[in-house]
Tab-separated table of C-alpha atoms and ligand atoms in Angstrom:
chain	number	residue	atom	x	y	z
A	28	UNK	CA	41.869	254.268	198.307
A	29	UNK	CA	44.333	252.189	200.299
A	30	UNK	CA	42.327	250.622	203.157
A	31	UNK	CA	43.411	251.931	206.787
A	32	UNK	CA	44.940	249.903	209.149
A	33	UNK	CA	44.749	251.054	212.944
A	34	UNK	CA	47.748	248.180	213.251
A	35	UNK	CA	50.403	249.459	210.892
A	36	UNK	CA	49.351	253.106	210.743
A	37	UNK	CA	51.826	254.761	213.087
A	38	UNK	CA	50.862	257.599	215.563
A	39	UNK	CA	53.565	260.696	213.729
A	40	UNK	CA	51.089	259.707	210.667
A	41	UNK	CA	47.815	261.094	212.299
A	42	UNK	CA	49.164	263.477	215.242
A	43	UNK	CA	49.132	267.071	215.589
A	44	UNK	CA	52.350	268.560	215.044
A	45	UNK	CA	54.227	269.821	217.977
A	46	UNK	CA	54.309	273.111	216.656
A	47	UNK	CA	50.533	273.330	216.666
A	48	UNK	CA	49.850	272.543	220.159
A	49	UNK	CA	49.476	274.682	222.755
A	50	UNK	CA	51.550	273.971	226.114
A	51	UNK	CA	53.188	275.784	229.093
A	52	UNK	CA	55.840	275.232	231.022
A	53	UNK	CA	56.347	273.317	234.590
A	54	UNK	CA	57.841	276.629	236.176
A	55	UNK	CA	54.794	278.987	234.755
A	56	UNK	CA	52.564	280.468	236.744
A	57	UNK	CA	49.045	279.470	237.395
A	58	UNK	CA	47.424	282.763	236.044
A	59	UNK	CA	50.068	282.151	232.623
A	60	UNK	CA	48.438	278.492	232.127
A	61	UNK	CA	44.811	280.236	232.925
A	62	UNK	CA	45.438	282.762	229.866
A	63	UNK	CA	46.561	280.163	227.653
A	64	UNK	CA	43.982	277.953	228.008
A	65	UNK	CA	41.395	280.177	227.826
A	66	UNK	CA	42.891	282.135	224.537
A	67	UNK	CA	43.145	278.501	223.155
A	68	UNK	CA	39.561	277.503	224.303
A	69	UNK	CA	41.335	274.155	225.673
A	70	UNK	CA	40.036	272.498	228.784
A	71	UNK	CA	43.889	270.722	228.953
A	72	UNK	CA	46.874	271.408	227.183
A	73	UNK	CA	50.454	269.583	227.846
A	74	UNK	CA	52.985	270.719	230.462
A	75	UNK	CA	56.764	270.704	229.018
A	76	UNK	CA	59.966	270.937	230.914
A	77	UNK	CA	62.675	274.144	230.732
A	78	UNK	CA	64.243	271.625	227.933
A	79	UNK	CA	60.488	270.605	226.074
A	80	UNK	CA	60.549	267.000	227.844
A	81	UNK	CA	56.454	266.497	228.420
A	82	UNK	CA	55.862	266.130	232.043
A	83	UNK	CA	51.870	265.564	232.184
A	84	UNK	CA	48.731	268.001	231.982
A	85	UNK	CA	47.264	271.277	233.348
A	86	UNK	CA	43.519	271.780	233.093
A	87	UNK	CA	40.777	274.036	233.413
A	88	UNK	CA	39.978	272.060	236.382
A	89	UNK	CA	43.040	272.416	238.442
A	90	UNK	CA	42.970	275.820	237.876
A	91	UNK	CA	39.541	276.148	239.558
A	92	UNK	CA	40.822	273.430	242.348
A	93	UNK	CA	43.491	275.807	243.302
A	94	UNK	CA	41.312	278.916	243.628
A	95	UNK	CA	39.142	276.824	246.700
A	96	UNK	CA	40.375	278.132	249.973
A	97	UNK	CA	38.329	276.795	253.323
A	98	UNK	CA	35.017	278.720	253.143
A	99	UNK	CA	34.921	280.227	249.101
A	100	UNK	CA	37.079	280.935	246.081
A	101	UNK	CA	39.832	282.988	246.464
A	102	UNK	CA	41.405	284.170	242.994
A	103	UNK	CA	44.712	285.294	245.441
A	104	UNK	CA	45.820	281.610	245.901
A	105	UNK	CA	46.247	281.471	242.285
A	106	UNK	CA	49.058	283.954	242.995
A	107	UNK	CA	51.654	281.864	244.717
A	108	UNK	CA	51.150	278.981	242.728
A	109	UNK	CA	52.953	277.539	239.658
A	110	UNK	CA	51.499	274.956	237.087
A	111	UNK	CA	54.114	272.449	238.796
A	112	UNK	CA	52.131	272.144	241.979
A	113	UNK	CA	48.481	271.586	240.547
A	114	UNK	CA	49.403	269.500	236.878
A	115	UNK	CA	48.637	265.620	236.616
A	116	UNK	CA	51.920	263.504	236.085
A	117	UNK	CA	50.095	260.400	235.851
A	118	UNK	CA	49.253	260.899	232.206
A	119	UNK	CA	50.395	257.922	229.475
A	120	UNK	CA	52.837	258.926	226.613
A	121	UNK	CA	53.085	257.267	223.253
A	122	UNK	CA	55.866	256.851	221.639
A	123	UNK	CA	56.154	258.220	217.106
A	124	UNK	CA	56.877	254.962	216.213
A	125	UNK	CA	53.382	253.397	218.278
A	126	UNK	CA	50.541	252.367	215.967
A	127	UNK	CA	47.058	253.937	215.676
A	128	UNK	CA	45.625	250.602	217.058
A	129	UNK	CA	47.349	251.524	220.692
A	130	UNK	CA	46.279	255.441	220.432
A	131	UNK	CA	42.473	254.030	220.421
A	132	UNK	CA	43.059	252.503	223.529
A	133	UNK	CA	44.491	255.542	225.259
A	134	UNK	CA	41.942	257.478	223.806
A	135	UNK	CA	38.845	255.627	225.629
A	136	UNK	CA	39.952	257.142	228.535
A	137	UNK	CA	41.831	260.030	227.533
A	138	UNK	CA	41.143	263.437	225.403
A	139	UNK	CA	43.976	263.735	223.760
A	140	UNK	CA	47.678	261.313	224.081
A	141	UNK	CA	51.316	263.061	224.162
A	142	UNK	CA	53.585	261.455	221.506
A	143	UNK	CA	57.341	261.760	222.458
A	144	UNK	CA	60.246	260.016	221.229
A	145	UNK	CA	63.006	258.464	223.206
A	146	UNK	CA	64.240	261.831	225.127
A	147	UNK	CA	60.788	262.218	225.923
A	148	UNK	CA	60.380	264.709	223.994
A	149	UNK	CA	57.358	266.098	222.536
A	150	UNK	CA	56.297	265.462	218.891
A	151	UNK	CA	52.809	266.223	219.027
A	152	UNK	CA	49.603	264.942	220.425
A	153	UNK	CA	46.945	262.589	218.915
A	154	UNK	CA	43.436	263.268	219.478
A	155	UNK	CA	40.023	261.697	220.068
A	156	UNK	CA	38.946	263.982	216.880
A	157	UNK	CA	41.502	262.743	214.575
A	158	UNK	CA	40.036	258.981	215.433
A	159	UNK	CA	36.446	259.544	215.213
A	160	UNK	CA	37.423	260.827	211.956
A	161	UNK	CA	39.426	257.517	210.734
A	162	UNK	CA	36.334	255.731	211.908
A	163	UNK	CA	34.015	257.673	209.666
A	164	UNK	CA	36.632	257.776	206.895
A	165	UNK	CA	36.368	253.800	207.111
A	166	UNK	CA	33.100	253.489	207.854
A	167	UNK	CA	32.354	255.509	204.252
A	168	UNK	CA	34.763	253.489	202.928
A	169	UNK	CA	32.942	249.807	203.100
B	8	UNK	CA	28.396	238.038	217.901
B	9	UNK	CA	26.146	240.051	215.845
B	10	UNK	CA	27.721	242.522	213.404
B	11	UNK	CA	27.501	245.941	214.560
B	12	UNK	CA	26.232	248.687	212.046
B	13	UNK	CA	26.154	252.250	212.922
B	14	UNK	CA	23.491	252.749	210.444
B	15	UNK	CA	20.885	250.741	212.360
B	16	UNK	CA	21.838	251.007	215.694
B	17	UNK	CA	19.765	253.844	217.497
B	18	UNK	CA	21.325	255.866	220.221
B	19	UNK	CA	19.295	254.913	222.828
B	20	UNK	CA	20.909	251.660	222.694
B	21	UNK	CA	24.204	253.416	223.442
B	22	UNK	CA	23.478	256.742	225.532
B	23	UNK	CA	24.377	257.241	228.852
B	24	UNK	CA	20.727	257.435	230.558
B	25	UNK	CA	19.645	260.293	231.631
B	26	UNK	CA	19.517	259.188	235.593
B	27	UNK	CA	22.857	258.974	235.172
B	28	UNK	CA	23.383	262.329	233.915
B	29	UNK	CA	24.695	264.987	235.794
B	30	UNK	CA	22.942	268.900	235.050
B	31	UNK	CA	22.265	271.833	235.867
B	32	UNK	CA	18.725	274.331	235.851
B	33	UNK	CA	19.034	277.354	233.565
B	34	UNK	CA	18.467	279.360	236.317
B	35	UNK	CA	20.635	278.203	238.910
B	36	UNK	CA	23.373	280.784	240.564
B	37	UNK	CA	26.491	280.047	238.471
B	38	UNK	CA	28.159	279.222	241.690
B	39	UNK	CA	26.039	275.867	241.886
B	40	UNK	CA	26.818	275.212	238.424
B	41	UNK	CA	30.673	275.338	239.727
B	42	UNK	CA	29.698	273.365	242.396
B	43	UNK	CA	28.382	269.947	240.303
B	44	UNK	CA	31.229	270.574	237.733
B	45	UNK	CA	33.887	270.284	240.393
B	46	UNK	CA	32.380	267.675	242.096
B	47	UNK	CA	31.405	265.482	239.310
B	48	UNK	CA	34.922	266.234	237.709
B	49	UNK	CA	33.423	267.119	233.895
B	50	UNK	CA	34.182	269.952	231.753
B	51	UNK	CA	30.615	270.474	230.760
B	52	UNK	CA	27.455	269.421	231.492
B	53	UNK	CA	23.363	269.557	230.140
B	54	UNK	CA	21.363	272.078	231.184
B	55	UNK	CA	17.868	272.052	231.472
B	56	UNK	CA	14.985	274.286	232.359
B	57	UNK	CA	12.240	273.630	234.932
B	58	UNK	CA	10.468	271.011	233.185
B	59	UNK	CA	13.449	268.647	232.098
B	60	UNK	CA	13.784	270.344	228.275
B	61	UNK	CA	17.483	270.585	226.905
B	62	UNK	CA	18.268	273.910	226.274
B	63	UNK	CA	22.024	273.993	226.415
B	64	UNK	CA	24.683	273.409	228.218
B	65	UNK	CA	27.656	275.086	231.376
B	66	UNK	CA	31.067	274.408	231.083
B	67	UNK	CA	34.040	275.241	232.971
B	68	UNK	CA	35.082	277.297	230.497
B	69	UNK	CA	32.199	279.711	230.567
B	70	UNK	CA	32.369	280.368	234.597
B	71	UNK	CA	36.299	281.218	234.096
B	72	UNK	CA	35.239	283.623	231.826
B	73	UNK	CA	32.322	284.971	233.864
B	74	UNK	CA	34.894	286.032	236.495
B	75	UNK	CA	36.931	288.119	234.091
B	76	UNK	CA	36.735	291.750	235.310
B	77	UNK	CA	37.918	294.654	233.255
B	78	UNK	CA	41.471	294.236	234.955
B	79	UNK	CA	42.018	291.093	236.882
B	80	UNK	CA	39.620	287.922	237.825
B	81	UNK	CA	36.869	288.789	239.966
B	82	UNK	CA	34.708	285.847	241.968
B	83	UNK	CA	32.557	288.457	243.237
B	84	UNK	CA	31.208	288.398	239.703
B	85	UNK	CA	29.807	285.087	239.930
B	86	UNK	CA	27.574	285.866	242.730
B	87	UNK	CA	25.236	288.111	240.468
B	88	UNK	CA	25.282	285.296	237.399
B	89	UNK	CA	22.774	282.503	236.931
B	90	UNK	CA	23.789	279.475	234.357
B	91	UNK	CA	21.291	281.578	231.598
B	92	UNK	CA	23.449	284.112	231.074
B	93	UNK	CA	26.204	281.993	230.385
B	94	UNK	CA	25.618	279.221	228.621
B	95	UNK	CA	25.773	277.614	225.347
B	96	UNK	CA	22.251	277.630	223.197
B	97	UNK	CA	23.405	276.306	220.034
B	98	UNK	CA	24.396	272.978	220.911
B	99	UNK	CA	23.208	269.968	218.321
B	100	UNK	CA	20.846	267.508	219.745
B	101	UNK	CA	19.774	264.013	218.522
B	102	UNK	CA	15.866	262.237	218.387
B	103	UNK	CA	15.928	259.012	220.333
B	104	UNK	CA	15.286	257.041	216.991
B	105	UNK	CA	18.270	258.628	214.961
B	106	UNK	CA	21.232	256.467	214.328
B	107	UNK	CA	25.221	255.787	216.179
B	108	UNK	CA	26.205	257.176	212.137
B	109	UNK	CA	24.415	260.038	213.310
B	110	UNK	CA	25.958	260.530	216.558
B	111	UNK	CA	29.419	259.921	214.459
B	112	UNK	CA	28.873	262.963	212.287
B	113	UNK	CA	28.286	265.340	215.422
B	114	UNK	CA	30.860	263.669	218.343
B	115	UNK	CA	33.744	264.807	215.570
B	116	UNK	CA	33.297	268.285	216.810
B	117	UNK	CA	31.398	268.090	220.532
B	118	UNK	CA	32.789	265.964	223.775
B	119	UNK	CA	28.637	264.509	223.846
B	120	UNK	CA	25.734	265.190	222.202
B	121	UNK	CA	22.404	264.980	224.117
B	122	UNK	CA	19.180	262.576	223.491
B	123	UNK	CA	16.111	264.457	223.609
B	124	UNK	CA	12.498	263.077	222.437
B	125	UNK	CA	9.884	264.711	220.160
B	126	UNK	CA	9.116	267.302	223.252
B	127	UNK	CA	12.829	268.132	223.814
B	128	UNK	CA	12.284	266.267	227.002
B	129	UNK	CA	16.269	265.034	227.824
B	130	UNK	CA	16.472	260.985	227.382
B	131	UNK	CA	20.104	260.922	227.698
B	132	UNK	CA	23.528	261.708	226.706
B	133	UNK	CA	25.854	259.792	223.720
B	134	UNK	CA	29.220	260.348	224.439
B	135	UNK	CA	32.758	260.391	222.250
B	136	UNK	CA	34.043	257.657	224.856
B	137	UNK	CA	31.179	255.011	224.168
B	138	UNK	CA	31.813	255.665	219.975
B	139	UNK	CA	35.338	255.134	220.946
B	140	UNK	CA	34.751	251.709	222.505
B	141	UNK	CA	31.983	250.719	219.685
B	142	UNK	CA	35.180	251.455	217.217
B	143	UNK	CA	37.743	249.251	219.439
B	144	UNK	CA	34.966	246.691	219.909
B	145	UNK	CA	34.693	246.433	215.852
B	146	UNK	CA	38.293	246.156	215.060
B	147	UNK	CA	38.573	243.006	217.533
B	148	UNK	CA	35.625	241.576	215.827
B	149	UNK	CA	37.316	241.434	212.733
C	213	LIG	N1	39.813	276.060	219.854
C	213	LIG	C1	39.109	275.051	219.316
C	213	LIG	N2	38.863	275.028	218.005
C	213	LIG	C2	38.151	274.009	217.442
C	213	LIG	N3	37.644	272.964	218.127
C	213	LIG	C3	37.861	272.941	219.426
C	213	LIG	C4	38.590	273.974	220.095
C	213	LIG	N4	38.625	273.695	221.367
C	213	LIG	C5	37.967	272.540	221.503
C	213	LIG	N5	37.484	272.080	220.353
C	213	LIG	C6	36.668	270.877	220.119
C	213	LIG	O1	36.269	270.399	221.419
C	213	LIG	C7	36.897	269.142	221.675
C	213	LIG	C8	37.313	269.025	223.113
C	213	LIG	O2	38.276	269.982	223.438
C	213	LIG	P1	39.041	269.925	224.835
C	213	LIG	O3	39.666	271.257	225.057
C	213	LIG	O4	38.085	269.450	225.910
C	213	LIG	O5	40.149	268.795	224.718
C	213	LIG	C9	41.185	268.911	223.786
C	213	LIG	C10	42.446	269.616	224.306
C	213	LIG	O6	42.605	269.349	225.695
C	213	LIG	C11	43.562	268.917	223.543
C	213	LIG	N6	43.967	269.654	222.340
C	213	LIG	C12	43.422	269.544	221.082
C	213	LIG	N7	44.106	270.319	220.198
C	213	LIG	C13	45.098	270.936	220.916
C	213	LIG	C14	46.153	271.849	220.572
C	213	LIG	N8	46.326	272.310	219.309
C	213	LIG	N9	46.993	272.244	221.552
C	213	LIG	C15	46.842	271.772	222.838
C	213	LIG	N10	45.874	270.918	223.217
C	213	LIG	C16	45.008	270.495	222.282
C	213	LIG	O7	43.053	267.651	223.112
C	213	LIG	C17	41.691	267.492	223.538
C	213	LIG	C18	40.872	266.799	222.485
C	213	LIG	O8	40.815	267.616	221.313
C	213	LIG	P2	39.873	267.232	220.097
C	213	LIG	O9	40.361	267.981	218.888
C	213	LIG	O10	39.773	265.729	220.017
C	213	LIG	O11	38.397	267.715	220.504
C	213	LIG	C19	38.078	269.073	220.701
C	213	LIG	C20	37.506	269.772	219.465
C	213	LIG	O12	36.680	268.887	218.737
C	214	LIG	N1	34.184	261.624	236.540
C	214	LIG	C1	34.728	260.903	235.570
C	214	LIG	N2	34.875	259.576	235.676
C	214	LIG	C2	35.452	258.843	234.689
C	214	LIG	N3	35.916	259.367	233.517
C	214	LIG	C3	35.797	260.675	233.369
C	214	LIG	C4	35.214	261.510	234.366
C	214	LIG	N4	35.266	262.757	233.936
C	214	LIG	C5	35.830	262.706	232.726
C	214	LIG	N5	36.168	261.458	232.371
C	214	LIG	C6	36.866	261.021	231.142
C	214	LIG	O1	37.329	262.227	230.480
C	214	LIG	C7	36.608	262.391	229.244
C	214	LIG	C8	36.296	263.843	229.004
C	214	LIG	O2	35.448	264.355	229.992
C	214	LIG	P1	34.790	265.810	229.830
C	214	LIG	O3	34.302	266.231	231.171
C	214	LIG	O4	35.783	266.726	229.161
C	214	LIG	O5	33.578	265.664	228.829
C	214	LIG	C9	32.486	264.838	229.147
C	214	LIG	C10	31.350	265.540	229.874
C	214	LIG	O6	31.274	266.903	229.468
C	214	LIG	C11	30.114	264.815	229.356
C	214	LIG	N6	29.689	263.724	230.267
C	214	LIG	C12	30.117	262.431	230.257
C	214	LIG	N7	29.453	261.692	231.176
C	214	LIG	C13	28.565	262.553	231.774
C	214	LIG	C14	27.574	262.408	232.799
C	214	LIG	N8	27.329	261.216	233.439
C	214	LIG	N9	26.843	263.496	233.169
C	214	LIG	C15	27.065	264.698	232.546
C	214	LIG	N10	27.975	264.906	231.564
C	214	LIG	C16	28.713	263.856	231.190
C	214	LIG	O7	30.470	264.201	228.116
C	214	LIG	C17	31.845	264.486	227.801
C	214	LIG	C18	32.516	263.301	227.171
C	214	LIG	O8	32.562	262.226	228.092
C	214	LIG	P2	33.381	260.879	227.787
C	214	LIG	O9	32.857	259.822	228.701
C	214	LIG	O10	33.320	260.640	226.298
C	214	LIG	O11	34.900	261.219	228.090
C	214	LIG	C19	35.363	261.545	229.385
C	214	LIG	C20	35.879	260.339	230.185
C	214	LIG	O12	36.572	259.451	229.328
């Protein structure tokens, strides 16, 4: 078999389609991000504009974050919040025409990586799975 | 430097010692539970009973779903919950002597896999992240 490169195997090679991952939207509400990512069983999922541009990440956590009020949790100030007040913007983006070799990087910090393309829009997301799996495909490979 | 081989490195070279471990008791009110997940930020964490054996573990998910009532989200539901009647039981474990190929195989489909020794006794975790760097770490060494 053709021996793997993490250099010169792009990112759209590897990724999970677009279509395949679960997101909301910036304008949803809280309890609407809550019920997708507990159908999904995902601790994070992306965040996509009205137009699909990715934006950054809502997780399980911020969801439970928002529900703290001064003294205990109150499910009610889910209510008046959207998944644009409590998401993380700070998250990096790769771009479909980035290499495997940069996704590891990412990826020591990071669950999963958003790849856009030039619009920003999103083409999928690559995964800490998907590389542990190179690695043993390699590995096996020796 | 010396060649690394996942075959004969063990994972208590690489774990994450279990000082440094963050976890829970099996029969702690599920509200502590939510307490050391928020505050040490993870999705998931080891729990153990009262004399340090792995028997699971908590995760953010599982307290979300705790507070699903029949008709909307309940906290009040927490209150009555300890961490043993929501965790996880079948979670994989690895003996301090077994391999990094090991740990491999089983970090493809769990965030960490706990170290326990011949008594179950918890020794540590081995986590996706430190495979991760092991697999950057080798590429550069090329
Ligand atoms: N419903 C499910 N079915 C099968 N296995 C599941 C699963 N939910 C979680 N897992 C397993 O647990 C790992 C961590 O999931 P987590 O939700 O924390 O973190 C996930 C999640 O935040 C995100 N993710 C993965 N696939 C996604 C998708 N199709 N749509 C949206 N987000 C996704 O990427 C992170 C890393 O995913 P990765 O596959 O490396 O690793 C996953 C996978 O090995
Ligand atoms: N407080 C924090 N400080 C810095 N980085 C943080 C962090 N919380 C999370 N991360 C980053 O996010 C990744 C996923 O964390 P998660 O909590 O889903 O999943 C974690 C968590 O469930 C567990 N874990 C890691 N370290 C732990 C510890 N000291 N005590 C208990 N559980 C731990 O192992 C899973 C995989 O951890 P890994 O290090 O591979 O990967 C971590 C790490 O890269």
């Amino acid at each position: 078999t053709k021996e793997f490169d993490l250099a010169t195997t792009l990112v759209q090679e590897k990724m999970v389609d677009a279509e395949k991952v679960a997101h909301v939207q910036n304008s949803n509400p809280l309890e609407h991000a809550l019920l997708v990512l507990t159908k999904t069983g995902y601790n994070a999922v992306p965040v996509l504009d009205f137009h699909g541009k990715f934006e950054g990440i809502i997780s399980k956590s911020h969801i439970l974050e928002a529900m703290f009020g001064v003294e205990k949790i109150e499910v009610e100030l889910l209510e008046k919040k959207t998944v644009s007040d409590c998401m993380d913007r700070e998250i990096p983006t790769l771009l479909i025409d980035d290499t495997i070799e940069q996704a590891l990087h990412e990826l020591i910090d990071y669950n999963f990586v958003c790849v856009v393309d030039e619009d920003q829009q999103m083409q999928g997301i690559i995964t800490r799975r998907q590389l542990l799996k190179e690695y043993r495909n390699e590995y096996y490979r020796k």
